[in-house]
PDB file of C-alpha atoms in Angstrom:
ATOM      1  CA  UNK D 321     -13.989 -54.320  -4.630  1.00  0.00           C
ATOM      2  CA  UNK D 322     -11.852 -53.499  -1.764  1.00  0.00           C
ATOM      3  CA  UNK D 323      -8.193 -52.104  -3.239  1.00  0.00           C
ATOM      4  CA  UNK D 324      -5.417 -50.195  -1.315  1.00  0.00           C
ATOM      5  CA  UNK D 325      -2.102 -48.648  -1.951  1.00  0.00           C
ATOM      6  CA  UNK D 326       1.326 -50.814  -0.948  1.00  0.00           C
ATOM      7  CA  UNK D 327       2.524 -48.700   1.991  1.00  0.00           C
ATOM      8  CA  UNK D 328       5.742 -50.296   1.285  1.00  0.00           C
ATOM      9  CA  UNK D 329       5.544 -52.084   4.681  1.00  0.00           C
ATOM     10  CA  UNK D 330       2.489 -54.857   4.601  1.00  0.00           C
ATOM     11  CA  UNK D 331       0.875 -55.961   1.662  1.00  0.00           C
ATOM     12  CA  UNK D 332      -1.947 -57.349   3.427  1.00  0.00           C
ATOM     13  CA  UNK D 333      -3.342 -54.983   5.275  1.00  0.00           C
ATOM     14  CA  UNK D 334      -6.696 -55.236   3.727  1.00  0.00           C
ATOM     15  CA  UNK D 335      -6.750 -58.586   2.598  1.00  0.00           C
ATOM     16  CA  UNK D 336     -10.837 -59.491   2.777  1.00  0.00           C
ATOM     17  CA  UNK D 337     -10.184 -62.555   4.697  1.00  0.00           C
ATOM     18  CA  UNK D 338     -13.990 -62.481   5.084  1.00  0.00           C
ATOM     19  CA  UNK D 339     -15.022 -62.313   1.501  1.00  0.00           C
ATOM     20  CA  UNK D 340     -11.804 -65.355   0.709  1.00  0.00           C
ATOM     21  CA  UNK D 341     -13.554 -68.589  -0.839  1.00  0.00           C
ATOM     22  CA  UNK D 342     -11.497 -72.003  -1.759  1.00  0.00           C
ATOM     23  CA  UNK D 343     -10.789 -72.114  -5.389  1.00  0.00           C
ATOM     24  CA  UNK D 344     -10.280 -67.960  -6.185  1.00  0.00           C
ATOM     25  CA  UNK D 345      -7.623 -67.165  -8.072  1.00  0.00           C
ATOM     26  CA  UNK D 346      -4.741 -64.816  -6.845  1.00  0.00           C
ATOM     27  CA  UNK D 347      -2.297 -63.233  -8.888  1.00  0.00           C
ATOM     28  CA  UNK D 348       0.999 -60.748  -7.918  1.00  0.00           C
ATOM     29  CA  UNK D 349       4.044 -59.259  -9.483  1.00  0.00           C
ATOM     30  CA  UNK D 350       6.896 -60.844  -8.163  1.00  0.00           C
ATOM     31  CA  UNK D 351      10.034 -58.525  -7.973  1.00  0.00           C
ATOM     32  CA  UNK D 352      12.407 -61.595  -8.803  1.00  0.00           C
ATOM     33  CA  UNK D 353      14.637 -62.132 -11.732  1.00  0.00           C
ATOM     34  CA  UNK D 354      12.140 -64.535 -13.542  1.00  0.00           C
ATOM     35  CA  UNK D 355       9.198 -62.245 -12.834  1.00  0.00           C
ATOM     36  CA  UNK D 356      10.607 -59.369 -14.641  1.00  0.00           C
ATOM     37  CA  UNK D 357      11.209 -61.302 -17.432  1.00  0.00           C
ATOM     38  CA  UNK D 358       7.838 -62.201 -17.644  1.00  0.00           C
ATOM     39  CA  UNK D 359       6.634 -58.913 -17.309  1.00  0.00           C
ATOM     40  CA  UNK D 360       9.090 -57.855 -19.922  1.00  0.00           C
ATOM     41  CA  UNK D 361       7.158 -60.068 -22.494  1.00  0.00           C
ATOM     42  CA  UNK D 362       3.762 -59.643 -21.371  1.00  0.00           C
ATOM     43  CA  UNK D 363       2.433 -55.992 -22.820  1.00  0.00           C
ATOM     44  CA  UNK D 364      -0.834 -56.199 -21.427  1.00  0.00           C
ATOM     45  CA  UNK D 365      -0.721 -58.012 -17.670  1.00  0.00           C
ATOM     46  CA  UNK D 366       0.753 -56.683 -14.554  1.00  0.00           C
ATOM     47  CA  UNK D 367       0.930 -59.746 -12.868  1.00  0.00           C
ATOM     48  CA  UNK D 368       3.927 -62.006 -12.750  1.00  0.00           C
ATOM     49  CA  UNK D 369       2.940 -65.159 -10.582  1.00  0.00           C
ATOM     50  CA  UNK D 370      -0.889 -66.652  -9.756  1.00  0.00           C
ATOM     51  CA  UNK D 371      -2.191 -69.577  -7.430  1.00  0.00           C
ATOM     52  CA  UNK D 372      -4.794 -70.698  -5.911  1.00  0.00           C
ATOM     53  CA  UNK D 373      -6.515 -70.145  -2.683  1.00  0.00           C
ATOM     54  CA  UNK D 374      -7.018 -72.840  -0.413  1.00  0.00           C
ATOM     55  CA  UNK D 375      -8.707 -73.158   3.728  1.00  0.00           C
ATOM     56  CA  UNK D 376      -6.077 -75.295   5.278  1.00  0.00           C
ATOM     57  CA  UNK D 377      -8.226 -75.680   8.903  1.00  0.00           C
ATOM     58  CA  UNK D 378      -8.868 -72.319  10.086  1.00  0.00           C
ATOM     59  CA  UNK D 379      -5.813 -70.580   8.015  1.00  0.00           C
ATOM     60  CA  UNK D 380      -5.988 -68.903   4.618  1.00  0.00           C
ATOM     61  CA  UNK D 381      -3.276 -70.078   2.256  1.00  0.00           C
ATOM     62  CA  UNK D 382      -2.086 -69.900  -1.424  1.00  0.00           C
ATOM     63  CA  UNK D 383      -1.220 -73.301  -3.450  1.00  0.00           C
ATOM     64  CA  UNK D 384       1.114 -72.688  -6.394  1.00  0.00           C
ATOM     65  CA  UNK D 385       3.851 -73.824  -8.381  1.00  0.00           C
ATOM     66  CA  UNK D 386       6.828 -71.940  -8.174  1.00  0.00           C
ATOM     67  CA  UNK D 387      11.196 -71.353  -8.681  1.00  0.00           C
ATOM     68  CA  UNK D 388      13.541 -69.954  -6.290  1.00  0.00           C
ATOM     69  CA  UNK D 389      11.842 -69.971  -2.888  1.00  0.00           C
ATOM     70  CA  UNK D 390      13.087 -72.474  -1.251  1.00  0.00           C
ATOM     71  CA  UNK D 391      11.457 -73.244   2.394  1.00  0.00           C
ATOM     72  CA  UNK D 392      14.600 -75.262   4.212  1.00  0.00           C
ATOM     73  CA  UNK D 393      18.111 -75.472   2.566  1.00  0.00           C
ATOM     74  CA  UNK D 394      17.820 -78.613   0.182  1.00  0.00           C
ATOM     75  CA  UNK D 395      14.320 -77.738  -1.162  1.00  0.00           C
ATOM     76  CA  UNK D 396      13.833 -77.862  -4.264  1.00  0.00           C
ATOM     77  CA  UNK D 397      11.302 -75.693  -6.859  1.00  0.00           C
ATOM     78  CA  UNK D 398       7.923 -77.368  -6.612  1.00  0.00           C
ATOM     79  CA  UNK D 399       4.182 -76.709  -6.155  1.00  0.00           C
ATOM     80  CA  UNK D 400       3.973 -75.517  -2.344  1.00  0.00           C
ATOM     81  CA  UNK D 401       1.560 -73.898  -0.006  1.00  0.00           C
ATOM     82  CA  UNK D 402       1.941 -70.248   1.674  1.00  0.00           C
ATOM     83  CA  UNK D 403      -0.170 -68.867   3.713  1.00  0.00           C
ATOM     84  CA  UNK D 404      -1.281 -65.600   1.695  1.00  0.00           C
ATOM     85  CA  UNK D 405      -0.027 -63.329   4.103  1.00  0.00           C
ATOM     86  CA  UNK D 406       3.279 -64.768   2.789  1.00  0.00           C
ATOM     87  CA  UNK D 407       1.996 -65.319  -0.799  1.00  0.00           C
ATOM     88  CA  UNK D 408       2.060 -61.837  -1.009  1.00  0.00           C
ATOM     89  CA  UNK D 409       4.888 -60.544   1.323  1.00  0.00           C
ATOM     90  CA  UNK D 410       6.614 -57.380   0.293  1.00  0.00           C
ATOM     91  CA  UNK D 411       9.747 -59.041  -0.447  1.00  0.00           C
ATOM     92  CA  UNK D 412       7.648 -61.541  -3.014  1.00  0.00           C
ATOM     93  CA  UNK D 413       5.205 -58.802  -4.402  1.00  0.00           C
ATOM     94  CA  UNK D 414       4.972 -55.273  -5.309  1.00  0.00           C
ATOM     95  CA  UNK D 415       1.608 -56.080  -6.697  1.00  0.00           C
ATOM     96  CA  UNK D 416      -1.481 -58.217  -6.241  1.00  0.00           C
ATOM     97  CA  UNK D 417      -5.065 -59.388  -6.589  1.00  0.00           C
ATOM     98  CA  UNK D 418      -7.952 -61.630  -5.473  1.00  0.00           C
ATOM     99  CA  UNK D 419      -9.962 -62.850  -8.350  1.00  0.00           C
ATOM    100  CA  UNK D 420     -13.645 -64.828  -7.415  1.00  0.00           C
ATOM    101  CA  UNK D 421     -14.141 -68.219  -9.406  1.00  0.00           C
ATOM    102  CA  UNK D 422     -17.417 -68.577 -10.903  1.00  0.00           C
ATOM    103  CA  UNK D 423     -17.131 -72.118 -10.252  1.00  0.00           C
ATOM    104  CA  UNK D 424     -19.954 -74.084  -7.531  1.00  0.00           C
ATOM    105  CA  UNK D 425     -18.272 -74.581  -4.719  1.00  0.00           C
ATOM    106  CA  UNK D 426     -18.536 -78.698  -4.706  1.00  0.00           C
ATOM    107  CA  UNK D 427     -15.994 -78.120  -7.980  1.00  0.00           C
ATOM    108  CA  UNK D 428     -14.202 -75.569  -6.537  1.00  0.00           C
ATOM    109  CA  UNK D 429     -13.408 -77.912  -3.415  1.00  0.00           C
ATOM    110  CA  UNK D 430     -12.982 -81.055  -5.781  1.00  0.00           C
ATOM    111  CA  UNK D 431      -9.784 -78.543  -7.712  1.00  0.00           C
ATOM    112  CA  UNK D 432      -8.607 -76.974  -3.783  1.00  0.00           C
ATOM    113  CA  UNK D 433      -8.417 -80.778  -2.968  1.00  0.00           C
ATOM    114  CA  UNK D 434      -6.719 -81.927  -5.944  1.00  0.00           C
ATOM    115  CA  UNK D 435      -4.210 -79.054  -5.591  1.00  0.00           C
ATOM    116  CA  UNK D 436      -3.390 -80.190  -2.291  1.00  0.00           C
ATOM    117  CA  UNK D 437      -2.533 -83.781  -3.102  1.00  0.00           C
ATOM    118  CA  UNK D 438      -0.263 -82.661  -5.701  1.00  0.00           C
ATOM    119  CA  UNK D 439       1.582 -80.398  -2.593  1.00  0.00           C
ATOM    120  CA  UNK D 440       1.733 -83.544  -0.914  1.00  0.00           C
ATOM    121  CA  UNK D 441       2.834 -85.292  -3.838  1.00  0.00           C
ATOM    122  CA  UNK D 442       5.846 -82.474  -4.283  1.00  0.00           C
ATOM    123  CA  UNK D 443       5.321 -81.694  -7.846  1.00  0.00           C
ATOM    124  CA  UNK D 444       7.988 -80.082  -8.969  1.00  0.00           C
ATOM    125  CA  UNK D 445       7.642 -76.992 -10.726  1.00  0.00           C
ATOM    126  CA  UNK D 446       8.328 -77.282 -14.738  1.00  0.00           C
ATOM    127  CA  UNK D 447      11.629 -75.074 -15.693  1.00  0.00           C
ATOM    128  CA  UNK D 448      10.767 -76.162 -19.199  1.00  0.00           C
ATOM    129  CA  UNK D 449       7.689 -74.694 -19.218  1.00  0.00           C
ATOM    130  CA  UNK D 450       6.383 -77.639 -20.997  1.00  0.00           C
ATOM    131  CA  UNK D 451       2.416 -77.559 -20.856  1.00  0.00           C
ATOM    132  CA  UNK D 452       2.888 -81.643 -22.929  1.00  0.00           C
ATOM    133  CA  UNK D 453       4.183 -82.726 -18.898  1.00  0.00           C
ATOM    134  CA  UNK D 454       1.911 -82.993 -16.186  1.00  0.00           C
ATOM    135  CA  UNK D 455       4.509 -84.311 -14.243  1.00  0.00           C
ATOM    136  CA  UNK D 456       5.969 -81.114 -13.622  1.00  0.00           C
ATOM    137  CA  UNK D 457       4.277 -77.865 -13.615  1.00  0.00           C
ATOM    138  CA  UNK D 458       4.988 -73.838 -13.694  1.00  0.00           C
ATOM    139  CA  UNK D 459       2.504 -71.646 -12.414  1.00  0.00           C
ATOM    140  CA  UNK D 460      -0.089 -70.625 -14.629  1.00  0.00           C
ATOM    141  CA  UNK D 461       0.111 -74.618 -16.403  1.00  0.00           C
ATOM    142  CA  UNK D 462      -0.733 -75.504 -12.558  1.00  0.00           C
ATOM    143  CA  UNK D 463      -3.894 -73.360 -12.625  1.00  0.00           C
ATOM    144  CA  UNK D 464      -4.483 -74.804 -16.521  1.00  0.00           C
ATOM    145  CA  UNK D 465      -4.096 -78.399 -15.418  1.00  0.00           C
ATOM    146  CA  UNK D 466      -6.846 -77.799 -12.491  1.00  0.00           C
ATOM    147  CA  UNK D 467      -9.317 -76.471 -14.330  1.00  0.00           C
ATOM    148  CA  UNK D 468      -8.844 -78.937 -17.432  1.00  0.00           C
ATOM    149  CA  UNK D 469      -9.712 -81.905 -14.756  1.00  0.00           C
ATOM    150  CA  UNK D 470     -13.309 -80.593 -14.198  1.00  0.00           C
ATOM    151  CA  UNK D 471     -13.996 -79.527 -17.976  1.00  0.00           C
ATOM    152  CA  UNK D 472     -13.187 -75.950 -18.564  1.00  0.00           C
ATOM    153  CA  UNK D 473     -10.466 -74.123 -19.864  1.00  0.00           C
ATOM    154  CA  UNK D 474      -9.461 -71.335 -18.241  1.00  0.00           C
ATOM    155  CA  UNK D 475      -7.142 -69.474 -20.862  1.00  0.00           C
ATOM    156  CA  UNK D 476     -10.007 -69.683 -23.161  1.00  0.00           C
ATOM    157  CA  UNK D 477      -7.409 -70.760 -25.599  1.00  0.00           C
ATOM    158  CA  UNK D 478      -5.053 -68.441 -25.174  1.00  0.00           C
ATOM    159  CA  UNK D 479      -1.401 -68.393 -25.189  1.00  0.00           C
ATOM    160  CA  UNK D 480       1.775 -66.087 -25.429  1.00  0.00           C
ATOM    161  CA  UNK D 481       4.011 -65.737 -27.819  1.00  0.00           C
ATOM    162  CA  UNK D 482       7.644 -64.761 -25.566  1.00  0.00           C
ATOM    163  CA  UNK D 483      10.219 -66.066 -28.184  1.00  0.00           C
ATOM    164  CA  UNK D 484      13.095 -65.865 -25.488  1.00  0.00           C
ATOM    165  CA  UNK D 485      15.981 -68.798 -25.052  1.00  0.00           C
ATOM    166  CA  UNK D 486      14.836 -70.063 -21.916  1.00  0.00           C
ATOM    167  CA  UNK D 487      11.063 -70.378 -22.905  1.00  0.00           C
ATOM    168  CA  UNK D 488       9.432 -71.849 -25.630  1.00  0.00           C
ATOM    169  CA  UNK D 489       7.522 -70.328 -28.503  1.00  0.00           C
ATOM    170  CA  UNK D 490       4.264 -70.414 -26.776  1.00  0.00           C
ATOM    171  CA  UNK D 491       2.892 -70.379 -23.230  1.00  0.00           C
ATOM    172  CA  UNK D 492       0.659 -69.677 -21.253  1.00  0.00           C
ATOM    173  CA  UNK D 493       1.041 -66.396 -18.980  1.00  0.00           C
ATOM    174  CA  UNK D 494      -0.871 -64.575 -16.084  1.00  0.00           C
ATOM    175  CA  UNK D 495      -2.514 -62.465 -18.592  1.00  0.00           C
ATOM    176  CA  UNK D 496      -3.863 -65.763 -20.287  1.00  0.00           C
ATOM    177  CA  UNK D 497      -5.551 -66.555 -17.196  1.00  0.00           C
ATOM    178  CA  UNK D 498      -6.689 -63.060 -16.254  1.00  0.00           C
ATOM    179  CA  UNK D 499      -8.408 -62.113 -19.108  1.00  0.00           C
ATOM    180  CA  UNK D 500     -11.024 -65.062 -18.231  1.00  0.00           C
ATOM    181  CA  UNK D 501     -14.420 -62.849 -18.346  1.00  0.00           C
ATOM    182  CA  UNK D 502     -15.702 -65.258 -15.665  1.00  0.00           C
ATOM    183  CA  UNK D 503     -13.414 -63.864 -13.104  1.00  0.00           C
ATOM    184  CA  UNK D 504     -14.283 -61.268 -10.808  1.00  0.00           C
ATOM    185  CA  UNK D 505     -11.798 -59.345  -8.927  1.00  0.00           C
ATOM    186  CA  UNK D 506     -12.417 -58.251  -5.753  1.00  0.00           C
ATOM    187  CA  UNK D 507      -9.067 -57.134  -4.223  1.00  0.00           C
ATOM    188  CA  UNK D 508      -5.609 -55.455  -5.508  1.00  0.00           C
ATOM    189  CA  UNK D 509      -3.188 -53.625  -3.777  1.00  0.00           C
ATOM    190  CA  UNK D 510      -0.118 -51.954  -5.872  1.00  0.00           C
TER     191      UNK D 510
END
């Protein structure tokens, strides 16, 4: 596992672009508002945000659903694409990691793919946090919905409990996702 320390500078200064596969799962801890909420309610995950990595021609990139990062002024919160260099640019993360799928990589390309169409499509993201709507999607839902479409589950059934206003009683969290014993990490930096 490669891992550094944030030199408060560059994030991705070890990133293992060589070891990067479509379909691994990458997680951070954003430093926004809505981040450290989450973090607030989650006891046992130090991640905030996750998405999906995807080869878009020769550049690395990050598909995931996400709130208050607008690209051009009139955008609007949806799933997007970053490269991962961006994904996890100091001013979005203080935190982050590279987990390996255990998936074949015809699925893993079949769930890349269908995460792409659904950038094209401009799914917004869910502020509702309603996993009942596929039309719209938070983060960790997005990651939910692509894994339900080939057969597994990738929360293994589990959920969190946040009981605040703006959420409802149950859903699921980085943590949910994490915890998968499938998943290998190979890269963090904090």
């Amino acid at each position: 596992m490669y891992s550094c320390s944030k030199n408060g500078k560059n994030n991705n200064a070890a990133i293992p672009y060589s070891k990067l596969c479509n379909g691994d799962i990458v997680f951070r801890r954003g430093i926004s508002f809505s981040s450290n909420i989450i973090l607030s309610k989650s006891n046992d995950c130090l991640y905030s945000h996750i998405g999906i990595v995807y080869k878009k021609d020769t550049t690395w990139c990050v598909i995931h659903a996400v709130n208050d990062e607008p690209e051009f002024d009139g955008d609007f919160d949806r799933i997007k694409i970053d490269k991962i260099e961006d994904f996890f640019a100091p001013e979005r993360a203080s935190a982050g990691a590279i987990y390996h799928s255990w998936l074949e990589d015809s699925i893993s390309k079949y769930i890349t793919n269908n995460a792409f169409q659904m950038v094209q499509d401009s799914v917004h993201f869910d502020a509702n946090f309603d996993l009942n709507d596929s039309k719209q999607m938070y983060c960790t839902e997005f990651i939910y919905y692509l894994y339900n479409t080939v057969g597994y589950d990738i929360t293994e059934g589990r959920r969190t409990k946040v009981g605040v206003l703006c959420f409802p009683d149950e859903i699921i969290f980085p943590g949910d996702i994490q915890k998968n014993k499938k998943l290998r990490i190979y890269f963090e930096f904090q």
